[in-house]
PDB file of C-alpha atoms in Angstrom:
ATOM      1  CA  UNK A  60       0.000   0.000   0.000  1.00 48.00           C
ATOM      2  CA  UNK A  61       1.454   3.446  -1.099  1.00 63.00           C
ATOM      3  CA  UNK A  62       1.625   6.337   1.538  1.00 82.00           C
ATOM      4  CA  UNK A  63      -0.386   9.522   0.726  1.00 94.00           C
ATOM      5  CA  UNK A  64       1.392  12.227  -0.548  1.00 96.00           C
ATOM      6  CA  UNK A  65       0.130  15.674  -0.759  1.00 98.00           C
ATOM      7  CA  UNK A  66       1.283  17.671  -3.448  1.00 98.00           C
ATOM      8  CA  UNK A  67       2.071  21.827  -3.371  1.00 98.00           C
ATOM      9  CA  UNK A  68       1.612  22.550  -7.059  1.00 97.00           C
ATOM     10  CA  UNK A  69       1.717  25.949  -9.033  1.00 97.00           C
ATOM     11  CA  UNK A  70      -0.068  26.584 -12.771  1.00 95.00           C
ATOM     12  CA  UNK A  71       0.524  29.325 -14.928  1.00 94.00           C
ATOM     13  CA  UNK A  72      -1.614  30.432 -17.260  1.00 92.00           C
ATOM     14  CA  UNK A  73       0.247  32.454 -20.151  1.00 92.00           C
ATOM     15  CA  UNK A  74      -2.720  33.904 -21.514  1.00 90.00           C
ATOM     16  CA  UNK A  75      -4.168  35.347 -18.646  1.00 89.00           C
ATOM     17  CA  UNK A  76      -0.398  36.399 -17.487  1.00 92.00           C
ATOM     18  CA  UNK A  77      -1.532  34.543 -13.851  1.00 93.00           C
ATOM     19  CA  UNK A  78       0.091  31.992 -11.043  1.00 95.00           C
ATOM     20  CA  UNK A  79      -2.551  29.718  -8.979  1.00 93.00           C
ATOM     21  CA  UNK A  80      -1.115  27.621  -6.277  1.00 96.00           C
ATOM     22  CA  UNK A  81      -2.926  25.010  -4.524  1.00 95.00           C
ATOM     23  CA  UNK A  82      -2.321  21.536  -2.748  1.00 96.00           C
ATOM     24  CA  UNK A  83      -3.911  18.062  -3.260  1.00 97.00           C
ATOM     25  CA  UNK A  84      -3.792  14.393  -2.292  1.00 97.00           C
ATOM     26  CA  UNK A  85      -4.550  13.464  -6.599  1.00 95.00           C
ATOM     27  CA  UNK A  86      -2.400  13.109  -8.859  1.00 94.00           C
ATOM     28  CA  UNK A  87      -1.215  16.333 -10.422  1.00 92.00           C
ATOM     29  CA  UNK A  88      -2.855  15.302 -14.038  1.00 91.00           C
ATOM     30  CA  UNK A  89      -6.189  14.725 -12.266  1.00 91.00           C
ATOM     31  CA  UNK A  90      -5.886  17.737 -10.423  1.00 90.00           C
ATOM     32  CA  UNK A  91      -5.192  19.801 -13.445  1.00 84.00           C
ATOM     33  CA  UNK A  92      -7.503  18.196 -15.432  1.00 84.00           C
ATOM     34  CA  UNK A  93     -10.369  18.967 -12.638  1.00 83.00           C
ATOM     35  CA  UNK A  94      -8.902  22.602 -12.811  1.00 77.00           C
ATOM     36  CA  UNK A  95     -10.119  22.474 -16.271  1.00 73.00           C
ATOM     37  CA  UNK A  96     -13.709  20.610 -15.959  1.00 76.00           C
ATOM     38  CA  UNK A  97     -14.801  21.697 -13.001  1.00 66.00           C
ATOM     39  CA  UNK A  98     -13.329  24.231 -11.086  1.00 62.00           C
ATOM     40  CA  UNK A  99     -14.940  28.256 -11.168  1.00 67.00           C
ATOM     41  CA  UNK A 100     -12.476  31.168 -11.116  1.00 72.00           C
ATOM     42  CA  UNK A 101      -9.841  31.748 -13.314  1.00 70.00           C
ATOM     43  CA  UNK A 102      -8.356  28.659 -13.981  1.00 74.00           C
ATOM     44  CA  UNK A 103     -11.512  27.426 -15.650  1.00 73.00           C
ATOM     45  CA  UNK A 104     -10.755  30.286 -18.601  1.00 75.00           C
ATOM     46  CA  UNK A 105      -7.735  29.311 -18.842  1.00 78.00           C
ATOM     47  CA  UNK A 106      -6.876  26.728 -21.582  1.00 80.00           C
ATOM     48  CA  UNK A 107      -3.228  27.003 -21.336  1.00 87.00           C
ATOM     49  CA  UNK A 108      -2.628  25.798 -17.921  1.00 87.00           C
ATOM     50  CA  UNK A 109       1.178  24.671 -17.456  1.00 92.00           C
ATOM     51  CA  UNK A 110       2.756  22.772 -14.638  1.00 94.00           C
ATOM     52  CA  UNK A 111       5.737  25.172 -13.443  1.00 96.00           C
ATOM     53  CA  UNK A 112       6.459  23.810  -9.757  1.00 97.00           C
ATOM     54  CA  UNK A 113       5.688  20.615  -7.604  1.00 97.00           C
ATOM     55  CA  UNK A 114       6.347  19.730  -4.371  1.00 97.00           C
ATOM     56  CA  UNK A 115       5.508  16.424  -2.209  1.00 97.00           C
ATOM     57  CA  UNK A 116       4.783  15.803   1.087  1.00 98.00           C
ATOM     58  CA  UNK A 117       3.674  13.245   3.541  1.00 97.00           C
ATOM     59  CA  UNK A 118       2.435  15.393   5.905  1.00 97.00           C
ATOM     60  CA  UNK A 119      -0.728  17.117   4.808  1.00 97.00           C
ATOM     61  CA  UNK A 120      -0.084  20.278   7.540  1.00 98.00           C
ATOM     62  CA  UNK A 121       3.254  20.513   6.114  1.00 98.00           C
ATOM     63  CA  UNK A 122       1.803  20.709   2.624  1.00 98.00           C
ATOM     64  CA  UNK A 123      -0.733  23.082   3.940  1.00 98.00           C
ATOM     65  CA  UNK A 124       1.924  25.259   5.485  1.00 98.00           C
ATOM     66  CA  UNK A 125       4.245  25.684   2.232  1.00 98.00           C
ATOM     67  CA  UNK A 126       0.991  26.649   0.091  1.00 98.00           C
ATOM     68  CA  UNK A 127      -0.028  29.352   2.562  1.00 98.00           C
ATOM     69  CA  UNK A 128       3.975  30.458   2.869  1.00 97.00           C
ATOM     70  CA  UNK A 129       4.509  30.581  -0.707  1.00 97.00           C
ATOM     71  CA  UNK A 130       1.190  32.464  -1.064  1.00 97.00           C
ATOM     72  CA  UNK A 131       2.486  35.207   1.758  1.00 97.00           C
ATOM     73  CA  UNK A 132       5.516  35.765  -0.363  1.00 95.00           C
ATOM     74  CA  UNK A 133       4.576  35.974  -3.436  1.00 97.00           C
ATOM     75  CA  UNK A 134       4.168  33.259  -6.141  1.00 96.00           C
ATOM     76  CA  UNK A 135       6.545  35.037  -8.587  1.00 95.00           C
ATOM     77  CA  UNK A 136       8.903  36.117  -5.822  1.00 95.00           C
ATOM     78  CA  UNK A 137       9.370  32.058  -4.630  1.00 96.00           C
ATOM     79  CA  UNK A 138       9.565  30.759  -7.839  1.00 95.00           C
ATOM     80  CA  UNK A 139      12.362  33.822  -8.461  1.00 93.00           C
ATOM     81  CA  UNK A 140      14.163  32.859  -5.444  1.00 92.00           C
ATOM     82  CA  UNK A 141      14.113  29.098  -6.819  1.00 88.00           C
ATOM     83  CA  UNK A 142      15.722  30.230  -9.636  1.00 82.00           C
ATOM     84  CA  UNK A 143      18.637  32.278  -8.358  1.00 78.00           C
ATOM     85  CA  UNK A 144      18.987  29.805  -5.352  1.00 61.00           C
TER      86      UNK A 144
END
């Protein structure tokens, strides 16, 4: 039996020049692909969704913790910092 992982993913949406981060226990394709079907907000506009950044956990408060981190920050400014770091 696999452990559950929980997942701190971030989308970008070129057309709409916009981040969205979330977290999930699915796998990223299913969560993407509910982004897509049946979520409301932006990312249902959005076509052109694009994986940019994935993180795993095992602990869902940990997972919970780096979304709402990440989200204090800045989505741009952590993915910046991932680049120069």
């Amino acid at each position: 039996m696999e452990d559950q992982t929980y997942k701190v993913y971030i989308i970008h949406s070129e057309t709409l020049g916009k981040y969205y981060i979330g977290y999930t226990s699915m796998t990223i394709e299913e969560r993407i692909s509910r982004h897509h079907c049946e979520h409301s907000g932006f990312t249902s506009s959005a076509k052109d969704l694009n994986l940019v950044h994935v993180v795993e956990y095992t602990d869902k408060n940990a997972a919970i913790c780096k979304e709402k981190q990440i989200k204090k920050r800045g989505i741009k400014r952590y993915l910046d910092g991932l680049m120069l770091g």
